[in-house]
XYZ file of N, CA and C in Angstrom:
453
model
N 6.799 -10.946 19.485
C 7.271 -10.288 18.278
C 6.425 -9.037 18.033
N 7.055 -7.994 17.590
C 6.375 -6.736 17.288
C 5.445 -6.938 16.086
N 4.291 -6.284 16.126
C 3.330 -6.335 15.025
C 3.165 -4.927 14.479
N 3.285 -4.791 13.170
C 3.075 -3.517 12.500
C 1.933 -3.704 11.505
N 0.938 -2.842 11.604
C -0.170 -2.848 10.656
C 0.050 -1.705 9.672
N -0.115 -2.006 8.390
C 0.018 -0.998 7.341
C -1.291 -0.959 6.572
N -1.843 0.234 6.443
C -3.097 0.446 5.733
C -2.822 1.391 4.567
N -3.260 1.028 3.357
C -3.068 1.905 2.202
C -4.388 2.099 1.478
N -4.518 3.259 0.841
C -5.720 3.559 0.060
C -5.361 4.610 -0.981
N -6.216 4.741 -1.978
C -6.079 5.765 -2.997
C -7.459 6.273 -3.368
N -7.499 7.490 -3.901
C -8.776 8.013 -4.393
C -8.920 7.799 -5.901
N -7.981 7.102 -6.501
C -8.055 6.794 -7.934
C -9.046 5.654 -8.127
N -9.991 5.858 -9.026
C -11.031 4.861 -9.292
C -10.951 4.418 -10.753
N -11.542 3.279 -11.033
C -11.641 2.796 -12.405
C -10.314 2.301 -12.943
N -10.286 2.118 -14.261
C -9.079 1.617 -14.917
C -8.353 2.769 -15.592
N -7.117 2.570 -15.889
C -6.327 3.579 -16.571
C -5.597 4.496 -15.608
N -4.607 5.158 -16.150
C -3.768 6.072 -15.390
C -4.505 7.390 -15.179
N -4.545 7.851 -13.922
C -5.243 9.084 -13.578
C -4.461 9.826 -12.502
N -4.747 11.123 -12.367
C -4.182 11.898 -11.273
C -5.022 11.634 -10.027
N -4.342 11.517 -8.921
C -5.034 11.295 -7.662
C -4.053 11.353 -6.520
N -4.467 10.783 -5.395
C -3.620 10.758 -4.214
C -3.663 9.375 -3.583
N -2.600 9.067 -2.847
C -2.597 7.852 -2.038
C -2.281 8.235 -0.602
N -2.636 7.347 0.283
C -2.355 7.522 1.701
C -1.898 6.186 2.271
N -0.984 6.260 3.231
C -0.661 5.081 4.018
C -0.655 5.464 5.488
N -0.892 4.471 6.314
C -0.842 4.640 7.757
C -0.154 3.417 8.342
N 0.846 3.638 9.165
C 1.503 2.564 9.905
C 1.028 2.646 11.343
N 0.800 1.491 11.941
C 0.320 1.420 13.325
C 1.082 0.321 14.050
N 1.535 0.617 15.258
C 2.186 -0.391 16.083
C 2.032 -0.032 17.545
N 2.155 -1.006 18.389
C 2.095 -0.808 19.837
C 3.512 -0.488 20.320
N 3.632 0.537 21.140
C 4.921 0.906 21.728
C 4.800 0.850 23.247
N 5.894 1.113 23.911
C 5.860 1.129 25.379
C 4.969 2.254 25.901
N 4.721 3.257 25.061
C 3.864 4.383 25.448
C 2.430 4.236 24.937
N 2.121 3.113 24.309
C 0.782 2.896 23.765
C 0.796 2.792 22.252
N -0.366 2.847 21.664
C -0.516 2.722 20.218
C 0.071 3.945 19.519
N 0.899 3.706 18.507
C 1.511 4.803 17.754
C 1.165 4.639 16.274
N 0.879 5.754 15.620
C 0.593 5.744 14.191
C 1.373 6.858 13.507
N 1.621 6.644 12.235
C 2.218 7.672 11.385
C 1.615 7.482 10.000
N 1.347 8.602 9.318
C 0.756 8.486 7.996
C 1.306 9.562 7.070
N 1.068 9.382 5.779
C 1.471 10.361 4.785
C 0.531 10.262 3.590
N 0.346 11.392 2.924
C -0.485 11.477 1.718
C 0.359 12.110 0.625
N 0.310 11.544 -0.568
C 1.057 12.079 -1.706
C 0.184 12.099 -2.944
N 0.481 13.031 -3.834
C -0.173 13.065 -5.136
C 0.580 12.151 -6.089
N -0.164 11.599 -7.041
C 0.431 10.654 -7.980
C -0.408 10.622 -9.255
N 0.211 10.270 -10.348
C -0.522 9.967 -11.578
C -0.210 8.515 -11.888
N -1.211 7.671 -11.752
C -0.996 6.225 -11.870
C -2.341 5.522 -11.964
N -2.283 4.212 -12.161
C -3.488 3.402 -12.031
C -3.766 3.216 -10.545
N -4.935 2.719 -10.231
C -5.300 2.477 -8.834
C -4.321 1.510 -8.173
N -4.020 0.405 -8.841
C -3.130 -0.599 -8.252
C -1.716 -0.063 -8.060
N -1.209 0.695 -9.032
C 0.144 1.254 -8.911
C 0.178 2.302 -7.802
N -0.887 3.063 -7.641
C -0.945 4.039 -6.550
C -0.882 3.326 -5.198
N -1.622 2.242 -5.039
C -1.588 1.498 -3.777
C -0.230 0.835 -3.566
N 0.353 0.297 -4.629
C 1.686 -0.305 -4.527
C 2.703 0.752 -4.123
N 2.622 1.932 -4.708
C 3.531 3.028 -4.368
C 3.371 3.419 -2.901
N 2.134 3.489 -2.436
C 1.873 3.806 -1.034
C 2.485 2.748 -0.119
N 2.337 1.499 -0.487
C 2.872 0.411 0.324
C 4.402 0.461 0.371
N 5.030 0.712 -0.768
C 6.491 0.819 -0.808
C 6.959 1.981 0.071
N 6.261 3.108 0.004
C 6.619 4.250 0.847
C 6.473 3.898 2.327
N 5.416 3.195 2.666
C 5.177 2.821 4.065
C 6.254 1.869 4.582
N 6.541 0.817 3.843
C 7.539 -0.153 4.332
C 8.936 0.449 4.324
N 9.147 1.465 3.516
C 10.432 2.150 3.524
C 10.704 2.866 4.831
N 9.679 3.105 5.612
C 9.825 3.781 6.900
C 10.093 2.817 8.047
N 9.992 1.519 7.776
C 10.172 0.535 8.850
C 11.638 0.354 9.184
N 11.902 0.133 10.437
C 13.238 -0.257 10.872
C 13.405 -1.734 10.561
N 14.610 -2.145 10.324
C 14.868 -3.532 9.947
C 15.046 -4.411 11.186
N 13.957 -4.660 11.877
C 13.968 -5.572 13.004
C 12.856 -6.595 12.778
N 12.951 -7.742 13.405
C 11.900 -8.747 13.192
C 10.532 -8.227 13.614
N 9.573 -8.416 12.756
C 8.202 -7.995 13.055
C 7.251 -8.769 12.158
N 6.028 -8.841 12.609
C 4.948 -9.369 11.782
C 4.279 -8.174 11.130
N 4.098 -8.230 9.820
C 3.412 -7.163 9.099
C 2.025 -7.628 8.699
N 1.041 -6.818 8.998
C -0.313 -7.010 8.493
C -0.570 -5.850 7.544
N -0.752 -6.157 6.266
C -0.930 -5.134 5.242
C -2.375 -5.184 4.759
N -3.003 -4.026 4.702
C -4.392 -3.912 4.260
C -4.436 -3.045 3.002
N -4.874 -3.645 1.901
C -4.984 -2.945 0.622
C -6.436 -3.008 0.154
N -6.807 -2.113 -0.754
C -8.158 -2.137 -1.313
C -8.234 -2.957 -2.587
N -7.102 -3.208 -3.212
C -7.056 -3.916 -4.485
C -6.818 -5.412 -4.276
N -7.781 -6.209 -4.681
C -7.613 -7.664 -4.591
C -6.496 -8.133 -5.517
N -6.353 -7.499 -6.681
C -5.283 -7.882 -7.605
C -3.918 -7.627 -6.986
N -3.770 -6.500 -6.316
C -2.503 -6.203 -5.643
C -2.230 -7.246 -4.565
N -3.243 -7.593 -3.797
C -3.079 -8.619 -2.756
C -2.623 -9.938 -3.358
N -3.278 -10.353 -4.432
C -2.911 -11.615 -5.088
C -1.482 -11.579 -5.625
N -1.091 -10.460 -6.221
C 0.268 -10.346 -6.745
C 1.310 -10.477 -5.643
N 1.057 -9.853 -4.506
C 2.005 -9.923 -3.397
C 2.059 -11.342 -2.830
N 0.902 -11.913 -2.574
C 0.836 -13.221 -1.923
C 1.317 -14.354 -2.829
N 0.927 -14.319 -4.108
C 1.188 -15.466 -4.979
C 2.364 -15.296 -5.942
N 2.761 -14.074 -6.267
C 3.743 -13.898 -7.341
C 5.019 -13.181 -6.942
N 5.007 -12.376 -5.908
C 6.158 -11.541 -5.586
C 7.437 -12.347 -5.418
N 7.390 -13.430 -4.692
C 8.590 -14.225 -4.452
C 9.140 -14.800 -5.759
N 8.273 -15.301 -6.619
C 8.714 -15.824 -7.913
C 9.305 -14.739 -8.805
N 8.677 -13.563 -8.790
C 9.218 -12.444 -9.569
C 10.613 -12.087 -9.073
N 10.805 -12.102 -7.762
C 12.125 -11.789 -7.201
C 13.160 -12.800 -7.672
N 12.794 -14.059 -7.711
C 13.726 -15.108 -8.168
C 14.092 -14.930 -9.639
N 13.185 -14.357 -10.430
C 13.427 -14.135 -11.867
C 13.859 -12.694 -12.151
N 14.388 -11.999 -11.138
C 14.844 -10.620 -11.296
C 13.733 -9.708 -11.807
N 12.535 -9.924 -11.306
C 11.348 -9.113 -11.587
C 10.968 -9.120 -13.064
N 11.113 -10.330 -13.611
C 10.680 -10.590 -14.985
C 9.529 -11.587 -14.941
N 8.669 -11.501 -15.949
C 7.601 -12.481 -16.110
C 8.221 -13.792 -16.574
N 7.422 -14.823 -16.640
C 7.929 -16.114 -17.074
C 8.429 -16.077 -18.517
N 7.890 -15.148 -19.330
C 8.347 -15.034 -20.718
C 9.632 -14.219 -20.854
N 10.191 -13.760 -19.718
C 11.454 -13.030 -19.741
C 11.320 -11.518 -19.811
N 10.111 -11.004 -20.045
C 9.909 -9.556 -20.104
C 9.807 -8.982 -18.688
N 10.350 -7.787 -18.518
C 10.287 -7.096 -17.223
C 8.844 -6.785 -16.858
N 8.556 -6.859 -15.557
C 7.253 -6.437 -15.049
C 7.108 -4.939 -15.251
N 5.896 -4.500 -15.499
C 5.683 -3.059 -15.443
C 5.840 -2.678 -13.970
N 6.398 -1.557 -13.709
C 6.669 -1.093 -12.341
C 7.598 -2.028 -11.578
N 8.501 -2.667 -12.292
C 9.371 -3.647 -11.643
C 10.189 -3.032 -10.519
N 10.530 -1.742 -10.635
C 11.309 -1.093 -9.582
C 10.524 -1.042 -8.265
N 9.211 -0.801 -8.372
C 8.368 -0.801 -7.173
C 8.287 -2.192 -6.555
N 8.101 -3.206 -7.403
C 8.033 -4.576 -6.900
C 9.350 -4.972 -6.235
N 10.470 -4.572 -6.849
C 11.783 -4.876 -6.269
C 11.940 -4.189 -4.915
N 11.551 -2.919 -4.837
C 11.643 -2.186 -3.570
C 10.766 -2.837 -2.502
N 9.573 -3.268 -2.892
C 8.696 -3.937 -1.927
C 9.355 -5.212 -1.426
N 9.883 -6.004 -2.331
C 10.546 -7.253 -1.962
C 11.732 -6.999 -1.019
N 12.581 -6.071 -1.402
C 13.782 -5.812 -0.605
C 13.451 -5.281 0.783
N 12.366 -4.528 0.904
C 12.010 -3.946 2.199
C 11.108 -4.826 3.057
N 10.614 -5.924 2.507
C 9.701 -6.767 3.300
C 10.170 -8.205 3.459
N 11.196 -8.623 2.774
C 11.539 -10.051 2.796
C 11.981 -10.562 4.161
N 12.425 -9.674 5.059
C 12.811 -10.145 6.394
C 11.616 -10.242 7.337
N 10.473 -9.727 6.912
C 9.292 -9.718 7.764
C 8.364 -10.882 7.433
N 7.599 -11.290 8.423
C 6.502 -12.223 8.188
C 5.306 -11.346 7.811
N 4.903 -11.388 6.520
C 3.894 -10.460 6.022
C 2.625 -11.197 5.604
N 1.508 -10.670 6.071
C 0.195 -11.136 5.643
C -0.505 -9.958 4.977
N -1.209 -10.237 3.877
C -1.852 -9.163 3.113
C -3.349 -9.447 3.047
N -4.131 -8.420 3.355
C -5.581 -8.547 3.400
C -6.234 -7.536 2.462
N -7.361 -7.919 1.936
C -8.212 -7.032 1.145
C -9.571 -7.038 1.827
N -9.704 -6.175 2.827
C -10.966 -6.096 3.562
C -11.026 -4.765 4.295
N -12.229 -4.388 4.696
C -12.375 -3.153 5.456
C -11.752 -3.343 6.839
N -11.401 -2.242 7.452
C -10.716 -2.276 8.737
C -11.084 -1.024 9.517
N -10.525 -0.880 10.683
C -10.892 0.238 11.560
C -10.493 1.600 10.991
N -9.579 1.642 10.035
C -9.140 2.915 9.459
C -9.747 3.196 8.081
N -10.570 2.325 7.557
C -11.103 2.489 6.203
C -11.721 3.863 5.991
N -12.688 4.222 6.811
C -13.370 5.510 6.639
C -12.434 6.688 6.870
N -11.548 6.577 7.834
C -10.621 7.664 8.121
C -9.691 7.920 6.937
N -9.150 6.852 6.337
C -8.259 7.009 5.182
C -8.973 7.722 4.039
N -10.190 7.291 3.753
C -10.952 7.902 2.658
C -11.289 9.360 2.961
N -11.601 9.648 4.213
C -11.888 11.024 4.602
C -10.639 11.894 4.434
N -9.488 11.391 4.842
C -8.245 12.134 4.692
C -7.916 12.384 3.217
N -8.178 11.407 2.368
C -7.945 11.584 0.933
C -8.869 12.657 0.368
N -10.061 12.749 0.931
C -11.063 13.706 0.448
C -10.792 15.128 0.954
N -10.075 15.265 2.069
C -9.766 16.600 2.601
C -8.968 17.396 1.582
N -9.270 18.671 1.509
C -8.537 19.527 0.593
C -9.137 19.593 -0.791
N -10.117 18.765 -1.062
C -10.807 18.829 -2.345
C -11.959 19.804 -2.214
N -12.712 19.952 -3.248
C -13.829 20.896 -3.257
C -14.727 20.682 -2.043
N -15.137 21.773 -1.444
C -16.022 21.696 -0.280
C -17.473 21.468 -0.690
N -17.773 21.594 -1.968
C -19.139 21.389 -2.434
C -19.324 19.903 -2.714
N -20.278 19.315 -2.065
C -20.573 17.893 -2.222
C -21.810 17.719 -3.087
N -21.983 16.534 -3.615
C -23.183 16.215 -4.369
C -24.404 16.500 -3.517
N -25.344 17.231 -4.055
C -26.542 17.542 -3.314
C -26.412 18.775 -2.449
N -25.206 19.329 -2.324
C -24.982 20.530 -1.509
C -25.227 21.758 -2.374
N -26.247 22.532 -2.069
C -26.626 23.686 -2.880
C -25.846 24.936 -2.494
N -25.199 24.929 -1.325
C -24.461 26.123 -0.906
C -23.101 26.176 -1.605
N -22.641 27.388 -1.877
C -21.334 27.545 -2.529
C -20.544 28.600 -1.834
């Protein structure tokens, strides 16, 4: 079975809605070797919503064929929501148990619809692309770093 690894990250830190960027990278083995594709977008959101948005964008690029998905996120809360609650939310039309709609329910619905045919595992841990993703998010920002006296 084909294996697709999806890595997501954001430069949004802390709590609350902020302007920032997210990145995703898809990786899979092909007949020509390892293939990757990535994208970076600007967003105004919380950290978790930025990562969820990145994940939805990434899975939206997948072809609908059987595959194992390994998803790597930085947010433990996002991982827990996907692993423990997503299926139940889908059964309740993306409503909480009290009947109220989830915040960002459209994103959760899109994630469900685009991943339900896949065998998906979600991890919250560092990986071989961790530093690269963060470096890519940092590109294009100010060239002056903390401690850098040159301007």
